[in-house]
mmCIF file of C-alpha atoms in Angstrom:
data_model
loop_
_atom_site.group_PDB
_atom_site.id
_atom_site.type_symbol
_atom_site.label_atom_id
_atom_site.label_comp_id
_atom_site.label_asym_id
_atom_site.label_seq_id
_atom_site.Cartn_x
_atom_site.Cartn_y
_atom_site.Cartn_z
ATOM 1 C CA UNK A 166 80.490 108.836 88.568
ATOM 2 C CA UNK A 167 76.972 107.647 89.528
ATOM 3 C CA UNK A 168 76.135 107.257 93.214
ATOM 4 C CA UNK A 169 75.899 103.742 94.590
ATOM 5 C CA UNK A 170 74.667 102.071 97.772
ATOM 6 C CA UNK A 171 75.991 98.583 98.533
ATOM 7 C CA UNK A 172 73.469 96.611 100.584
ATOM 8 C CA UNK A 173 73.762 93.219 102.238
ATOM 9 C CA UNK A 174 71.139 90.700 103.301
ATOM 10 C CA UNK A 175 70.681 90.614 107.070
ATOM 11 C CA UNK A 176 69.046 87.291 108.045
ATOM 12 C CA UNK A 177 66.561 87.191 110.896
ATOM 13 C CA UNK A 178 67.875 85.712 114.153
ATOM 14 C CA UNK A 179 68.175 81.950 113.890
ATOM 15 C CA UNK A 180 68.032 81.904 110.076
ATOM 16 C CA UNK A 181 70.676 81.747 107.352
ATOM 17 C CA UNK A 182 70.871 82.815 103.711
ATOM 18 C CA UNK A 183 69.955 80.322 101.014
ATOM 19 C CA UNK A 184 69.522 80.178 97.251
ATOM 20 C CA UNK A 185 65.730 80.378 97.554
ATOM 21 C CA UNK A 186 66.004 83.853 99.101
ATOM 22 C CA UNK A 187 68.375 84.900 96.314
ATOM 23 C CA UNK A 188 65.870 83.658 93.702
ATOM 24 C CA UNK A 189 63.010 85.510 95.427
ATOM 25 C CA UNK A 190 65.017 88.747 95.522
ATOM 26 C CA UNK A 191 65.797 88.475 91.796
ATOM 27 C CA UNK A 192 62.123 87.777 91.010
ATOM 28 C CA UNK A 193 61.134 90.802 93.074
ATOM 29 C CA UNK A 194 63.380 93.084 90.998
ATOM 30 C CA UNK A 195 61.708 91.795 87.833
ATOM 31 C CA UNK A 196 58.254 92.246 89.406
ATOM 32 C CA UNK A 197 58.886 96.006 89.757
ATOM 33 C CA UNK A 198 59.791 96.130 86.046
ATOM 34 C CA UNK A 199 63.527 95.661 86.338
ATOM 35 C CA UNK A 200 64.946 94.775 82.920
ATOM 36 C CA UNK A 201 67.530 92.020 83.250
ATOM 37 C CA UNK A 202 70.925 92.745 81.711
ATOM 38 C CA UNK A 203 74.362 91.170 81.801
ATOM 39 C CA UNK A 204 76.346 89.540 84.563
ATOM 40 C CA UNK A 205 78.572 91.386 87.040
ATOM 41 C CA UNK A 206 81.329 90.289 89.399
ATOM 42 C CA UNK A 207 83.523 91.895 92.057
ATOM 43 C CA UNK A 208 86.187 90.166 94.160
ATOM 44 C CA UNK A 209 87.407 90.872 97.687
ATOM 45 C CA UNK A 210 90.640 89.303 98.978
ATOM 46 C CA UNK A 211 91.900 89.046 102.539
ATOM 47 C CA UNK A 212 95.627 89.778 102.830
ATOM 48 C CA UNK A 213 98.004 89.077 105.670
ATOM 49 C CA UNK A 214 101.717 89.981 105.960
ATOM 50 C CA UNK A 215 104.390 87.339 105.380
ATOM 51 C CA UNK A 216 106.634 88.201 108.321
ATOM 52 C CA UNK A 217 110.141 86.773 108.357
ATOM 53 C CA UNK A 218 110.766 88.119 111.842
ATOM 54 C CA UNK A 219 108.163 88.646 114.534
ATOM 55 C CA UNK A 220 109.900 91.904 115.464
ATOM 56 C CA UNK A 221 108.595 93.367 112.200
ATOM 57 C CA UNK A 222 104.977 92.680 113.130
ATOM 58 C CA UNK A 223 104.321 96.218 114.347
ATOM 59 C CA UNK A 224 105.669 97.758 111.140
ATOM 60 C CA UNK A 225 103.044 96.151 108.905
ATOM 61 C CA UNK A 226 99.264 96.330 108.997
ATOM 62 C CA UNK A 227 98.123 93.017 110.502
ATOM 63 C CA UNK A 228 95.821 92.449 107.567
ATOM 64 C CA UNK A 229 93.861 94.379 104.972
ATOM 65 C CA UNK A 230 91.328 93.902 102.220
ATOM 66 C CA UNK A 231 91.981 94.076 98.495
ATOM 67 C CA UNK A 232 89.003 94.769 96.240
ATOM 68 C CA UNK A 233 88.718 94.345 92.462
ATOM 69 C CA UNK A 234 85.691 96.022 90.885
ATOM 70 C CA UNK A 235 84.291 95.195 87.461
ATOM 71 C CA UNK A 236 83.731 98.910 86.804
ATOM 72 C CA UNK A 237 87.513 99.538 87.149
ATOM 73 C CA UNK A 238 89.233 96.432 85.698
ATOM 74 C CA UNK A 239 92.705 98.014 85.748
ATOM 75 C CA UNK A 240 92.553 99.070 89.412
ATOM 76 C CA UNK A 241 92.873 97.338 92.770
ATOM 77 C CA UNK A 242 91.612 98.964 95.974
ATOM 78 C CA UNK A 243 93.257 98.257 99.318
ATOM 79 C CA UNK A 244 91.345 99.035 102.502
ATOM 80 C CA UNK A 245 92.740 98.998 106.053
ATOM 81 C CA UNK A 246 89.573 99.514 108.094
ATOM 82 C CA UNK A 247 91.303 99.826 111.471
ATOM 83 C CA UNK A 248 93.314 102.826 110.277
ATOM 84 C CA UNK A 249 90.607 104.145 107.929
ATOM 85 C CA UNK A 250 92.900 103.992 104.917
ATOM 86 C CA UNK A 251 92.060 103.337 101.288
ATOM 87 C CA UNK A 252 94.588 103.189 98.458
ATOM 88 C CA UNK A 253 93.862 102.962 94.744
ATOM 89 C CA UNK A 254 96.571 101.084 92.840
ATOM 90 C CA UNK A 255 97.096 99.490 89.450
ATOM 91 C CA UNK A 256 95.770 95.930 89.292
ATOM 92 C CA UNK A 257 99.381 94.713 88.830
ATOM 93 C CA UNK A 258 99.997 95.463 92.539
ATOM 94 C CA UNK A 259 98.625 91.988 93.316
ATOM 95 C CA UNK A 260 101.400 90.337 91.300
ATOM 96 C CA UNK A 261 104.020 92.680 92.772
ATOM 97 C CA UNK A 262 103.034 91.824 96.366
ATOM 98 C CA UNK A 263 103.171 88.137 95.518
ATOM 99 C CA UNK A 264 106.643 88.402 93.968
ATOM 100 C CA UNK A 265 107.975 90.508 96.837
ATOM 101 C CA UNK A 266 106.503 88.006 99.280
ATOM 102 C CA UNK A 267 105.262 90.891 101.394
ATOM 103 C CA UNK A 268 101.602 89.864 101.703
ATOM 104 C CA UNK A 269 99.677 86.779 100.739
ATOM 105 C CA UNK A 270 95.971 86.146 100.365
ATOM 106 C CA UNK A 271 94.322 84.056 103.051
ATOM 107 C CA UNK A 272 91.029 83.746 101.223
ATOM 108 C CA UNK A 273 88.785 85.618 98.827
ATOM 109 C CA UNK A 274 85.106 86.198 98.160
ATOM 110 C CA UNK A 275 83.330 86.680 94.850
ATOM 111 C CA UNK A 276 80.241 88.859 94.570
ATOM 112 C CA UNK A 277 78.454 87.902 91.371
ATOM 113 C CA UNK A 278 75.039 87.957 89.753
ATOM 114 C CA UNK A 279 72.903 89.880 87.270
ATOM 115 C CA UNK A 280 72.193 93.552 86.769
ATOM 116 C CA UNK A 281 68.801 95.126 86.140
ATOM 117 C CA UNK A 282 67.754 98.507 84.733
ATOM 118 C CA UNK A 283 64.838 100.458 86.246
ATOM 119 C CA UNK A 284 64.738 103.848 84.548
ATOM 120 C CA UNK A 285 67.596 105.900 86.024
ATOM 121 C CA UNK A 286 68.341 103.197 88.585
ATOM 122 C CA UNK A 287 70.522 100.174 88.102
ATOM 123 C CA UNK A 288 70.331 97.247 90.508
ATOM 124 C CA UNK A 289 72.861 94.440 90.774
ATOM 125 C CA UNK A 290 71.775 91.406 92.761
ATOM 126 C CA UNK A 291 74.368 88.811 93.580
ATOM 127 C CA UNK A 292 75.547 85.970 95.749
ATOM 128 C CA UNK A 293 78.614 86.015 97.975
ATOM 129 C CA UNK A 294 80.707 82.872 97.649
ATOM 130 C CA UNK A 295 84.254 81.803 98.462
ATOM 131 C CA UNK A 296 86.461 81.467 95.377
ATOM 132 C CA UNK A 297 87.167 77.880 96.455
ATOM 133 C CA UNK A 298 83.573 76.867 97.142
ATOM 134 C CA UNK A 299 80.058 77.368 95.824
ATOM 135 C CA UNK A 300 78.624 77.563 99.353
ATOM 136 C CA UNK A 301 76.474 80.672 99.691
ATOM 137 C CA UNK A 302 77.991 83.096 102.205
ATOM 138 C CA UNK A 303 75.599 85.977 101.701
ATOM 139 C CA UNK A 304 73.544 88.112 99.309
ATOM 140 C CA UNK A 305 74.412 91.632 98.170
ATOM 141 C CA UNK A 306 72.723 94.294 96.117
ATOM 142 C CA UNK A 307 74.186 97.386 94.490
ATOM 143 C CA UNK A 308 71.694 100.213 94.086
ATOM 144 C CA UNK A 309 72.971 102.816 91.622
ATOM 145 C CA UNK A 310 71.379 106.117 90.597
ATOM 146 C CA UNK A 311 72.855 107.253 87.295
ATOM 147 C CA UNK A 312 72.103 111.037 87.161
ATOM 148 C CA UNK A 313 73.746 112.076 90.463
ATOM 149 C CA UNK A 314 77.347 111.805 91.689
ATOM 150 C CA UNK A 315 77.031 113.769 94.974
ATOM 151 C CA UNK A 316 76.604 111.571 98.055
ATOM 152 C CA UNK A 317 74.680 114.230 100.011
ATOM 153 C CA UNK A 318 72.461 115.356 97.123
ATOM 154 C CA UNK A 319 71.432 111.778 96.359
ATOM 155 C CA UNK A 320 70.328 110.874 99.883
ATOM 156 C CA UNK A 321 66.664 111.710 99.563
ATOM 157 C CA UNK A 322 65.993 109.979 96.244
ATOM 158 C CA UNK A 323 68.126 106.932 97.205
ATOM 159 C CA UNK A 324 66.277 106.693 100.517
ATOM 160 C CA UNK A 325 62.894 106.917 98.804
ATOM 161 C CA UNK A 326 63.782 104.220 96.290
ATOM 162 C CA UNK A 327 65.162 102.020 99.061
ATOM 163 C CA UNK A 328 61.837 102.347 100.938
ATOM 164 C CA UNK A 329 59.894 101.356 97.797
ATOM 165 C CA UNK A 330 62.199 98.376 97.328
ATOM 166 C CA UNK A 331 61.848 97.268 100.947
ATOM 167 C CA UNK A 332 58.066 97.531 100.693
ATOM 168 C CA UNK A 333 57.985 95.398 97.523
ATOM 169 C CA UNK A 334 60.310 92.812 99.055
ATOM 170 C CA UNK A 335 58.373 92.819 102.331
ATOM 171 C CA UNK A 336 55.324 91.360 100.582
ATOM 172 C CA UNK A 337 57.289 88.135 100.102
ATOM 173 C CA UNK A 338 57.690 87.607 103.863
ATOM 174 C CA UNK A 339 61.332 86.553 103.605
ATOM 175 C CA UNK A 340 63.314 85.817 106.799
ATOM 176 C CA UNK A 341 65.477 88.928 106.740
ATOM 177 C CA UNK A 342 65.976 92.284 105.040
ATOM 178 C CA UNK A 343 68.550 94.315 103.127
ATOM 179 C CA UNK A 344 70.604 96.533 105.418
ATOM 180 C CA UNK A 345 72.294 99.764 104.411
ATOM 181 C CA UNK A 346 75.432 100.591 106.381
ATOM 182 C CA UNK A 347 76.707 104.065 105.603
ATOM 183 C CA UNK A 348 80.437 104.394 106.275
ATOM 184 C CA UNK A 349 81.844 107.732 107.347
ATOM 185 C CA UNK A 350 83.665 108.447 104.090
ATOM 186 C CA UNK A 351 85.338 111.584 105.445
ATOM 187 C CA UNK A 352 87.292 109.352 107.879
ATOM 188 C CA UNK A 353 88.897 107.807 104.786
ATOM 189 C CA UNK A 354 89.630 111.229 103.316
ATOM 190 C CA UNK A 355 86.957 110.835 100.618
ATOM 191 C CA UNK A 356 84.917 113.802 99.386
ATOM 192 C CA UNK A 357 81.225 114.166 98.603
ATOM 193 C CA UNK A 358 81.807 113.399 94.904
ATOM 194 C CA UNK A 359 81.335 109.668 94.458
ATOM 195 C CA UNK A 360 84.201 107.476 93.194
ATOM 196 C CA UNK A 361 85.055 103.773 93.014
ATOM 197 C CA UNK A 362 86.969 104.250 96.273
ATOM 198 C CA UNK A 363 83.607 104.904 97.955
ATOM 199 C CA UNK A 364 82.368 101.586 96.534
ATOM 200 C CA UNK A 365 85.417 99.737 97.865
ATOM 201 C CA UNK A 366 84.918 101.181 101.368
ATOM 202 C CA UNK A 367 81.277 100.067 101.302
ATOM 203 C CA UNK A 368 82.285 96.511 100.359
ATOM 204 C CA UNK A 369 84.822 96.449 103.198
ATOM 205 C CA UNK A 370 82.098 97.585 105.624
ATOM 206 C CA UNK A 371 79.502 95.006 104.586
ATOM 207 C CA UNK A 372 82.020 92.155 104.709
ATOM 208 C CA UNK A 373 82.943 93.160 108.275
ATOM 209 C CA UNK A 374 79.229 93.162 109.131
ATOM 210 C CA UNK A 375 78.652 89.771 107.465
ATOM 211 C CA UNK A 376 81.545 88.250 109.418
ATOM 212 C CA UNK A 377 80.221 89.703 112.688
ATOM 213 C CA UNK A 378 76.723 88.358 111.947
ATOM 214 C CA UNK A 379 78.061 84.886 111.115
ATOM 215 C CA UNK A 380 80.135 84.787 114.301
ATOM 216 C CA UNK A 381 77.246 85.940 116.505
ATOM 217 C CA UNK A 382 74.944 83.236 115.072
ATOM 218 C CA UNK A 383 77.379 80.411 115.835
ATOM 219 C CA UNK A 384 76.564 78.391 118.956
ATOM 220 C CA UNK A 385 78.781 79.135 121.928
ATOM 221 C CA UNK A 386 81.021 76.225 122.871
ATOM 222 C CA UNK A 387 81.851 75.570 126.517
#
């Protein structure tokens, strides 16, 4: 499976994301000869346990993330970041959990936009929005290199392309930059050969970072 970096937009201090930045990013991809293709969409859900007795609280993970990826429509990925666990399940697990009343969703985010082809690279630029609102929560970009599936082997060429991309985007003087957070995949028991589980772990990491950034930018109340 092709290697993929999942990047998120890190706003400068005192600034927030907006649709103008998203438009500029998309225009920048086209300016470096990215050929626009179809739409893409991934969904991340926040789950919490439905505890009948408080005594059971320690037996269940307090909460975890469920991730549905367009590239694997029949799968659902569950990530418990605190325990560094990832589980790949059939997509029907969502219905099963609902019927068993074991966990319920307490919100979900959609990542959606357009994909672009640049030779052996594929870029997906998208907005992050709540499923119940069109308010922009963030901007993400998937950077995929089709010929290589080894995480280590791909580092140099992915890093070089990322530098070229940052340089092209830098000319637009936008209030922020794309950040690449590299999770320690071995902590999750994942090997060097890239899989959709690696993608799910990356999404879990960037959402945690986006939440931390949003919380740190909120004014402190006395």
